[in-house]
PDB file of N, CA and C in Angstrom:
ATOM      1  N   MET A   1      -8.158  10.146  14.279  1.00 47.00           N
ATOM      2  CA  MET A   1      -7.510  11.010  13.313  1.00 47.00           C
ATOM      3  C   MET A   1      -8.558  11.457  12.308  1.00 47.00           C
ATOM      4  N   SER A   2      -8.648  12.747  12.050  1.00 55.00           N
ATOM      5  CA  SER A   2      -9.611  13.271  11.092  1.00 55.00           C
ATOM      6  C   SER A   2      -9.117  13.078   9.676  1.00 55.00           C
ATOM      7  N   SER A   3     -10.072  12.855   8.777  1.00 55.00           N
ATOM      8  CA  SER A   3      -9.744  12.711   7.363  1.00 55.00           C
ATOM      9  C   SER A   3      -9.551  14.088   6.741  1.00 55.00           C
ATOM     10  N   PRO A   4      -8.749  14.176   5.653  1.00 58.00           N
ATOM     11  CA  PRO A   4      -8.603  15.447   4.950  1.00 58.00           C
ATOM     12  C   PRO A   4      -9.948  15.912   4.402  1.00 58.00           C
ATOM     13  N   PRO A   5     -10.115  17.223   4.142  1.00 67.00           N
ATOM     14  CA  PRO A   5     -11.377  17.735   3.598  1.00 67.00           C
ATOM     15  C   PRO A   5     -11.767  16.998   2.318  1.00 67.00           C
ATOM     16  N   GLY A   6     -13.036  16.669   2.195  1.00 68.00           N
ATOM     17  CA  GLY A   6     -13.530  15.992   1.004  1.00 68.00           C
ATOM     18  C   GLY A   6     -13.548  14.484   1.111  1.00 68.00           C
ATOM     19  N   LEU A   7     -12.931  13.937   2.136  1.00 64.00           N
ATOM     20  CA  LEU A   7     -12.927  12.486   2.326  1.00 64.00           C
ATOM     21  C   LEU A   7     -13.840  12.125   3.489  1.00 64.00           C
ATOM     22  N   PRO A   8     -14.436  10.944   3.448  1.00 67.00           N
ATOM     23  CA  PRO A   8     -15.300  10.548   4.565  1.00 67.00           C
ATOM     24  C   PRO A   8     -14.487  10.348   5.841  1.00 67.00           C
ATOM     25  N   GLU A   9     -15.146  10.514   6.968  1.00 70.00           N
ATOM     26  CA  GLU A   9     -14.497  10.290   8.259  1.00 70.00           C
ATOM     27  C   GLU A   9     -14.399   8.791   8.528  1.00 70.00           C
ATOM     28  N   PHE A  10     -13.255   8.344   8.998  1.00 66.00           N
ATOM     29  CA  PHE A  10     -13.041   6.943   9.328  1.00 66.00           C
ATOM     30  C   PHE A  10     -12.751   6.832  10.816  1.00 66.00           C
ATOM     31  N   ASP A  11     -13.266   5.784  11.422  1.00 69.00           N
ATOM     32  CA  ASP A  11     -13.011   5.545  12.836  1.00 69.00           C
ATOM     33  C   ASP A  11     -11.811   4.638  13.057  1.00 69.00           C
ATOM     34  N   LEU A  12     -11.156   4.220  11.984  1.00 69.00           N
ATOM     35  CA  LEU A  12     -10.016   3.316  12.093  1.00 69.00           C
ATOM     36  C   LEU A  12      -8.710   4.088  11.946  1.00 69.00           C
ATOM     37  N   PRO A  13      -7.646   3.601  12.561  1.00 74.00           N
ATOM     38  CA  PRO A  13      -6.358   4.290  12.408  1.00 74.00           C
ATOM     39  C   PRO A  13      -5.834   4.172  10.983  1.00 74.00           C
ATOM     40  N   MET A  14      -5.121   5.191  10.545  1.00 76.00           N
ATOM     41  CA  MET A  14      -4.500   5.169   9.226  1.00 76.00           C
ATOM     42  C   MET A  14      -3.061   4.700   9.366  1.00 76.00           C
ATOM     43  N   ILE A  15      -2.613   3.885   8.424  1.00 80.00           N
ATOM     44  CA  ILE A  15      -1.238   3.397   8.406  1.00 80.00           C
ATOM     45  C   ILE A  15      -0.572   3.920   7.149  1.00 80.00           C
ATOM     46  N   PHE A  16       0.523   4.620   7.316  1.00 81.00           N
ATOM     47  CA  PHE A  16       1.256   5.150   6.174  1.00 81.00           C
ATOM     48  C   PHE A  16       2.407   4.207   5.847  1.00 81.00           C
ATOM     49  N   ALA A  17       2.614   3.969   4.557  1.00 85.00           N
ATOM     50  CA  ALA A  17       3.669   3.045   4.153  1.00 85.00           C
ATOM     51  C   ALA A  17       4.353   3.535   2.890  1.00 85.00           C
ATOM     52  N   ASP A  18       5.660   3.377   2.863  1.00 87.00           N
ATOM     53  CA  ASP A  18       6.465   3.631   1.677  1.00 87.00           C
ATOM     54  C   ASP A  18       6.942   2.325   1.059  1.00 87.00           C
ATOM     55  N   LYS A  19       6.903   1.249   1.850  1.00 88.00           N
ATOM     56  CA  LYS A  19       7.441  -0.036   1.398  1.00 88.00           C
ATOM     57  C   LYS A  19       6.628  -1.182   1.977  1.00 88.00           C
ATOM     58  N   VAL A  20       6.694  -2.318   1.295  1.00 86.00           N
ATOM     59  CA  VAL A  20       6.177  -3.565   1.854  1.00 86.00           C
ATOM     60  C   VAL A  20       7.348  -4.225   2.565  1.00 86.00           C
ATOM     61  N   ALA A  21       7.218  -4.424   3.862  1.00 84.00           N
ATOM     62  CA  ALA A  21       8.322  -4.960   4.662  1.00 84.00           C
ATOM     63  C   ALA A  21       8.324  -6.481   4.705  1.00 84.00           C
ATOM     64  N   GLY A  22       7.216  -7.096   4.348  1.00 83.00           N
ATOM     65  CA  GLY A  22       7.170  -8.548   4.359  1.00 83.00           C
ATOM     66  C   GLY A  22       5.791  -9.058   4.001  1.00 83.00           C
ATOM     67  N   LEU A  23       5.747 -10.282   3.504  1.00 85.00           N
ATOM     68  CA  LEU A  23       4.497 -10.938   3.141  1.00 85.00           C
ATOM     69  C   LEU A  23       4.434 -12.285   3.835  1.00 85.00           C
ATOM     70  N   GLY A  24       3.231 -12.747   4.115  1.00 87.00           N
ATOM     71  CA  GLY A  24       3.097 -14.066   4.708  1.00 87.00           C
ATOM     72  C   GLY A  24       1.699 -14.611   4.516  1.00 87.00           C
ATOM     73  N   PHE A  25       1.583 -15.927   4.525  1.00 86.00           N
ATOM     74  CA  PHE A  25       0.287 -16.594   4.422  1.00 86.00           C
ATOM     75  C   PHE A  25       0.299 -17.754   5.392  1.00 86.00           C
ATOM     76  N   GLN A  26      -0.608 -17.720   6.347  1.00 84.00           N
ATOM     77  CA  GLN A  26      -0.633 -18.766   7.362  1.00 84.00           C
ATOM     78  C   GLN A  26      -2.068 -18.966   7.831  1.00 84.00           C
ATOM     79  N   SER A  27      -2.477 -20.207   7.953  1.00 83.00           N
ATOM     80  CA  SER A  27      -3.817 -20.560   8.442  1.00 83.00           C
ATOM     81  C   SER A  27      -4.918 -19.859   7.649  1.00 83.00           C
ATOM     82  N   GLY A  28      -4.726 -19.733   6.348  1.00 84.00           N
ATOM     83  CA  GLY A  28      -5.747 -19.140   5.494  1.00 84.00           C
ATOM     84  C   GLY A  28      -5.839 -17.638   5.540  1.00 84.00           C
ATOM     85  N   VAL A  29      -4.864 -16.984   6.161  1.00 89.00           N
ATOM     86  CA  VAL A  29      -4.877 -15.520   6.265  1.00 89.00           C
ATOM     87  C   VAL A  29      -3.613 -14.962   5.633  1.00 89.00           C
ATOM     88  N   PHE A  30      -3.773 -13.921   4.837  1.00 89.00           N
ATOM     89  CA  PHE A  30      -2.667 -13.259   4.162  1.00 89.00           C
ATOM     90  C   PHE A  30      -2.271 -12.030   4.972  1.00 89.00           C
ATOM     91  N   ARG A  31      -0.981 -11.871   5.240  1.00 90.00           N
ATOM     92  CA  ARG A  31      -0.500 -10.744   6.043  1.00 90.00           C
ATOM     93  C   ARG A  31       0.547  -9.964   5.266  1.00 90.00           C
ATOM     94  N   VAL A  32       0.395  -8.658   5.249  1.00 88.00           N
ATOM     95  CA  VAL A  32       1.355  -7.759   4.622  1.00 88.00           C
ATOM     96  C   VAL A  32       1.886  -6.832   5.709  1.00 88.00           C
ATOM     97  N   ALA A  33       3.201  -6.834   5.920  1.00 90.00           N
ATOM     98  CA  ALA A  33       3.821  -5.894   6.853  1.00 90.00           C
ATOM     99  C   ALA A  33       4.222  -4.652   6.058  1.00 90.00           C
ATOM    100  N   LEU A  34       3.896  -3.492   6.579  1.00 90.00           N
ATOM    101  CA  LEU A  34       4.184  -2.233   5.911  1.00 90.00           C
ATOM    102  C   LEU A  34       5.252  -1.465   6.675  1.00 90.00           C
ATOM    103  N   ALA A  35       6.027  -0.661   5.956  1.00 91.00           N
ATOM    104  CA  ALA A  35       7.080   0.148   6.574  1.00 91.00           C
ATOM    105  C   ALA A  35       7.037   1.551   5.983  1.00 91.00           C
ATOM    106  N   ALA A  36       7.465   2.511   6.773  1.00 90.00           N
ATOM    107  CA  ALA A  36       7.471   3.907   6.342  1.00 90.00           C
ATOM    108  C   ALA A  36       8.844   4.514   6.578  1.00 90.00           C
ATOM    109  N   ASN A  37       9.202   5.460   5.721  1.00 90.00           N
ATOM    110  CA  ASN A  37      10.432   6.229   5.903  1.00 90.00           C
ATOM    111  C   ASN A  37      10.137   7.343   6.903  1.00 90.00           C
ATOM    112  N   VAL A  38      10.870   7.371   8.001  1.00 90.00           N
ATOM    113  CA  VAL A  38      10.640   8.342   9.067  1.00 90.00           C
ATOM    114  C   VAL A  38      11.926   9.112   9.323  1.00 90.00           C
ATOM    115  N   SER A  39      11.812  10.440   9.421  1.00 90.00           N
ATOM    116  CA  SER A  39      12.975  11.285   9.720  1.00 90.00           C
ATOM    117  C   SER A  39      12.939  11.700  11.180  1.00 90.00           C
ATOM    118  N   ASN A  40      14.118  11.682  11.816  1.00 86.00           N
ATOM    119  CA  ASN A  40      14.191  12.135  13.201  1.00 86.00           C
ATOM    120  C   ASN A  40      14.455  13.641  13.238  1.00 86.00           C
ATOM    121  N   ALA A  41      14.645  14.193  14.417  1.00 87.00           N
ATOM    122  CA  ALA A  41      14.833  15.635  14.576  1.00 87.00           C
ATOM    123  C   ALA A  41      16.082  16.148  13.872  1.00 87.00           C
ATOM    124  N   VAL A  42      17.080  15.289  13.686  1.00 90.00           N
ATOM    125  CA  VAL A  42      18.331  15.681  13.036  1.00 90.00           C
ATOM    126  C   VAL A  42      18.206  15.594  11.511  1.00 90.00           C
ATOM    127  N   GLY A  43      17.154  14.938  11.023  1.00 88.00           N
ATOM    128  CA  GLY A  43      16.959  14.788   9.589  1.00 88.00           C
ATOM    129  C   GLY A  43      17.414  13.461   9.029  1.00 88.00           C
ATOM    130  N   VAL A  44      17.835  12.559   9.906  1.00 91.00           N
ATOM    131  CA  VAL A  44      18.257  11.229   9.463  1.00 91.00           C
ATOM    132  C   VAL A  44      17.001  10.383   9.224  1.00 91.00           C
ATOM    133  N   THR A  45      16.929   9.769   8.050  1.00 91.00           N
ATOM    134  CA  THR A  45      15.762   8.960   7.689  1.00 91.00           C
ATOM    135  C   THR A  45      16.054   7.487   7.905  1.00 91.00           C
ATOM    136  N   GLU A  46      15.092   6.794   8.490  1.00 90.00           N
ATOM    137  CA  GLU A  46      15.199   5.356   8.656  1.00 90.00           C
ATOM    138  C   GLU A  46      13.847   4.725   8.344  1.00 90.00           C
ATOM    139  N   VAL A  47      13.870   3.453   7.985  1.00 88.00           N
ATOM    140  CA  VAL A  47      12.650   2.716   7.681  1.00 88.00           C
ATOM    141  C   VAL A  47      12.186   2.020   8.954  1.00 88.00           C
ATOM    142  N   VAL A  48      10.927   2.237   9.323  1.00 89.00           N
ATOM    143  CA  VAL A  48      10.360   1.592  10.508  1.00 89.00           C
ATOM    144  C   VAL A  48       9.062   0.895  10.117  1.00 89.00           C
ATOM    145  N   LYS A  49       8.770  -0.226  10.774  1.00 88.00           N
ATOM    146  CA  LYS A  49       7.497  -0.899  10.518  1.00 88.00           C
ATOM    147  C   LYS A  49       6.367   0.025  10.961  1.00 88.00           C
ATOM    148  N   SER A  50       5.361   0.147  10.093  1.00 87.00           N
ATOM    149  CA  SER A  50       4.265   1.058  10.401  1.00 87.00           C
ATOM    150  C   SER A  50       2.952   0.335  10.677  1.00 87.00           C
ATOM    151  N   GLY A  51       2.839  -0.932  10.298  1.00 88.00           N
ATOM    152  CA  GLY A  51       1.609  -1.656  10.580  1.00 88.00           C
ATOM    153  C   GLY A  51       1.469  -2.899   9.735  1.00 88.00           C
ATOM    154  N   PHE A  52       0.359  -3.583   9.934  1.00 87.00           N
ATOM    155  CA  PHE A  52       0.071  -4.818   9.218  1.00 87.00           C
ATOM    156  C   PHE A  52      -1.295  -4.717   8.568  1.00 87.00           C
ATOM    157  N   LEU A  53      -1.427  -5.373   7.437  1.00 87.00           N
ATOM    158  CA  LEU A  53      -2.707  -5.551   6.770  1.00 87.00           C
ATOM    159  C   LEU A  53      -2.977  -7.047   6.778  1.00 87.00           C
ATOM    160  N   ILE A  54      -4.060  -7.461   7.405  1.00 89.00           N
ATOM    161  CA  ILE A  54      -4.380  -8.878   7.524  1.00 89.00           C
ATOM    162  C   ILE A  54      -5.688  -9.129   6.780  1.00 89.00           C
ATOM    163  N   LEU A  55      -5.647 -10.056   5.804  1.00 89.00           N
ATOM    164  CA  LEU A  55      -6.794 -10.291   4.931  1.00 89.00           C
ATOM    165  C   LEU A  55      -7.135 -11.770   4.822  1.00 89.00           C
ATOM    166  N   SER A  56      -8.421 -12.059   4.749  1.00 89.00           N
ATOM    167  CA  SER A  56      -8.869 -13.410   4.403  1.00 89.00           C
ATOM    168  C   SER A  56      -8.672 -13.588   2.899  1.00 89.00           C
ATOM    169  N   PRO A  57      -8.766 -14.817   2.383  1.00 87.00           N
ATOM    170  CA  PRO A  57      -8.638 -15.002   0.930  1.00 87.00           C
ATOM    171  C   PRO A  57      -9.632 -14.146   0.140  1.00 87.00           C
ATOM    172  N   GLU A  58     -10.869 -14.029   0.620  1.00 90.00           N
ATOM    173  CA  GLU A  58     -11.860 -13.199  -0.062  1.00 90.00           C
ATOM    174  C   GLU A  58     -11.456 -11.729  -0.029  1.00 90.00           C
ATOM    175  N   GLY A  59     -10.928 -11.289   1.107  1.00 89.00           N
ATOM    176  CA  GLY A  59     -10.459  -9.908   1.221  1.00 89.00           C
ATOM    177  C   GLY A  59      -9.282  -9.632   0.304  1.00 89.00           C
ATOM    178  N   MET A  60      -8.400 -10.623   0.150  1.00 88.00           N
ATOM    179  CA  MET A  60      -7.250 -10.460  -0.741  1.00 88.00           C
ATOM    180  C   MET A  60      -7.705 -10.316  -2.184  1.00 88.00           C
ATOM    181  N   LEU A  61      -8.680 -11.127  -2.609  1.00 90.00           N
ATOM    182  CA  LEU A  61      -9.202 -11.013  -3.975  1.00 90.00           C
ATOM    183  C   LEU A  61      -9.863  -9.658  -4.206  1.00 90.00           C
ATOM    184  N   GLU A  62     -10.605  -9.177  -3.222  1.00 92.00           N
ATOM    185  CA  GLU A  62     -11.245  -7.864  -3.346  1.00 92.00           C
ATOM    186  C   GLU A  62     -10.196  -6.761  -3.423  1.00 92.00           C
ATOM    187  N   LEU A  63      -9.158  -6.856  -2.590  1.00 88.00           N
ATOM    188  CA  LEU A  63      -8.086  -5.862  -2.631  1.00 88.00           C
ATOM    189  C   LEU A  63      -7.395  -5.879  -3.986  1.00 88.00           C
ATOM    190  N   ARG A  64      -7.119  -7.063  -4.511  1.00 90.00           N
ATOM    191  CA  ARG A  64      -6.469  -7.151  -5.823  1.00 90.00           C
ATOM    192  C   ARG A  64      -7.330  -6.503  -6.901  1.00 90.00           C
ATOM    193  N   SER A  65      -8.625  -6.755  -6.860  1.00 92.00           N
ATOM    194  CA  SER A  65      -9.531  -6.161  -7.838  1.00 92.00           C
ATOM    195  C   SER A  65      -9.494  -4.637  -7.762  1.00 92.00           C
ATOM    196  N   GLN A  66      -9.520  -4.100  -6.542  1.00 92.00           N
ATOM    197  CA  GLN A  66      -9.492  -2.646  -6.362  1.00 92.00           C
ATOM    198  C   GLN A  66      -8.164  -2.056  -6.823  1.00 92.00           C
ATOM    199  N   VAL A  67      -7.051  -2.719  -6.495  1.00 89.00           N
ATOM    200  CA  VAL A  67      -5.729  -2.237  -6.909  1.00 89.00           C
ATOM    201  C   VAL A  67      -5.604  -2.283  -8.424  1.00 89.00           C
ATOM    202  N   ASP A  68      -6.107  -3.351  -9.058  1.00 91.00           N
ATOM    203  CA  ASP A  68      -6.082  -3.434 -10.523  1.00 91.00           C
ATOM    204  C   ASP A  68      -6.833  -2.269 -11.150  1.00 91.00           C
ATOM    205  N   GLN A  69      -7.988  -1.922 -10.579  1.00 93.00           N
ATOM    206  CA  GLN A  69      -8.761  -0.789 -11.093  1.00 93.00           C
ATOM    207  C   GLN A  69      -7.997   0.520 -10.922  1.00 93.00           C
ATOM    208  N   LEU A  70      -7.377   0.708  -9.760  1.00 91.00           N
ATOM    209  CA  LEU A  70      -6.614   1.938  -9.511  1.00 91.00           C
ATOM    210  C   LEU A  70      -5.422   2.061 -10.452  1.00 91.00           C
ATOM    211  N   LEU A  71      -4.683   0.971 -10.639  1.00 90.00           N
ATOM    212  CA  LEU A  71      -3.528   1.001 -11.537  1.00 90.00           C
ATOM    213  C   LEU A  71      -3.960   1.258 -12.975  1.00 90.00           C
ATOM    214  N   GLY A  72      -5.067   0.644 -13.387  1.00 90.00           N
ATOM    215  CA  GLY A  72      -5.588   0.880 -14.730  1.00 90.00           C
ATOM    216  C   GLY A  72      -5.966   2.329 -14.948  1.00 90.00           C
ATOM    217  N   GLU A  73      -6.571   2.948 -13.950  1.00 92.00           N
ATOM    218  CA  GLU A  73      -6.948   4.362 -14.057  1.00 92.00           C
ATOM    219  C   GLU A  73      -5.712   5.256 -14.103  1.00 92.00           C
ATOM    220  N   LEU A  74      -4.697   4.954 -13.299  1.00 90.00           N
ATOM    221  CA  LEU A  74      -3.456   5.735 -13.342  1.00 90.00           C
ATOM    222  C   LEU A  74      -2.787   5.618 -14.703  1.00 90.00           C
ATOM    223  N   GLU A  75      -2.807   4.418 -15.283  1.00 90.00           N
ATOM    224  CA  GLU A  75      -2.216   4.228 -16.609  1.00 90.00           C
ATOM    225  C   GLU A  75      -3.032   4.964 -17.667  1.00 90.00           C
ATOM    226  N   ARG A  76      -4.360   4.903 -17.569  1.00 91.00           N
ATOM    227  CA  ARG A  76      -5.228   5.582 -18.530  1.00 91.00           C
ATOM    228  C   ARG A  76      -4.991   7.095 -18.518  1.00 91.00           C
ATOM    229  N   ARG A  77      -4.731   7.645 -17.342  1.00 92.00           N
ATOM    230  CA  ARG A  77      -4.471   9.085 -17.217  1.00 92.00           C
ATOM    231  C   ARG A  77      -3.036   9.461 -17.578  1.00 92.00           C
ATOM    232  N   GLY A  78      -2.201   8.472 -17.872  1.00 89.00           N
ATOM    233  CA  GLY A  78      -0.819   8.750 -18.240  1.00 89.00           C
ATOM    234  C   GLY A  78       0.100   9.011 -17.066  1.00 89.00           C
ATOM    235  N   LEU A  79      -0.332   8.660 -15.858  1.00 87.00           N
ATOM    236  CA  LEU A  79       0.473   8.891 -14.658  1.00 87.00           C
ATOM    237  C   LEU A  79       1.390   7.724 -14.333  1.00 87.00           C
ATOM    238  N   MET A  80       1.142   6.572 -14.966  1.00 83.00           N
ATOM    239  CA  MET A  80       1.942   5.385 -14.706  1.00 83.00           C
ATOM    240  C   MET A  80       1.989   4.555 -15.982  1.00 83.00           C
ATOM    241  N   ASN A  81       3.158   4.000 -16.279  1.00 82.00           N
ATOM    242  CA  ASN A  81       3.303   3.149 -17.452  1.00 82.00           C
ATOM    243  C   ASN A  81       3.581   1.728 -16.987  1.00 82.00           C
ATOM    244  N   LEU A  82       2.608   0.848 -17.191  1.00 75.00           N
ATOM    245  CA  LEU A  82       2.768  -0.541 -16.772  1.00 75.00           C
ATOM    246  C   LEU A  82       3.364  -1.408 -17.866  1.00 75.00           C
ATOM    247  N   LYS A  83       3.574  -0.830 -19.048  1.00 77.00           N
ATOM    248  CA  LYS A  83       4.170  -1.567 -20.169  1.00 77.00           C
ATOM    249  C   LYS A  83       5.470  -0.870 -20.557  1.00 77.00           C
ATOM    250  N   PRO A  84       6.615  -1.443 -20.223  1.00 70.00           N
ATOM    251  CA  PRO A  84       7.889  -0.779 -20.545  1.00 70.00           C
ATOM    252  C   PRO A  84       8.082  -0.659 -22.054  1.00 70.00           C
ATOM    253  N   ASP A  85       8.830   0.389 -22.466  1.00 71.00           N
ATOM    254  CA  ASP A  85       9.119   0.601 -23.882  1.00 71.00           C
ATOM    255  C   ASP A  85       9.931  -0.545 -24.459  1.00 71.00           C
ATOM    256  N   LYS A  86      10.832  -1.101 -23.659  1.00 68.00           N
ATOM    257  CA  LYS A  86      11.630  -2.240 -24.114  1.00 68.00           C
ATOM    258  C   LYS A  86      11.897  -3.154 -22.924  1.00 68.00           C
ATOM    259  N   LEU A  87      12.142  -4.389 -23.217  1.00 65.00           N
ATOM    260  CA  LEU A  87      12.443  -5.361 -22.172  1.00 65.00           C
ATOM    261  C   LEU A  87      13.943  -5.500 -22.014  1.00 65.00           C
ATOM    262  N   ASP A  88      14.404  -5.706 -20.801  1.00 65.00           N
ATOM    263  CA  ASP A  88      15.834  -5.936 -20.569  1.00 65.00           C
ATOM    264  C   ASP A  88      16.228  -7.288 -21.141  1.00 65.00           C
ATOM    265  N   GLY A  89      17.491  -7.386 -21.530  1.00 58.00           N
ATOM    266  CA  GLY A  89      17.979  -8.680 -21.964  1.00 58.00           C
ATOM    267  C   GLY A  89      18.198  -8.696 -23.404  1.00 58.00           C
TER     268      GLY A  89
END
């Protein structure tokens, strides 16, 4: 699959996800099941498993660091608010 213009070419398949379908940790490996919303020819949408992300503990820490940086940048740009105006309760 070719990458969009401006992005580097990757030789690995891309997995699209709208949801996390499940989490697991076994034998020192962290697994995330991903799911995507898919529409059929009639327009009915259903959630289907789209793939797995399997990480070692070191890979999980690196992913967390990268996600923290991305979320911080989105918040800095005003695209996401990680601090609610008020707490429930």
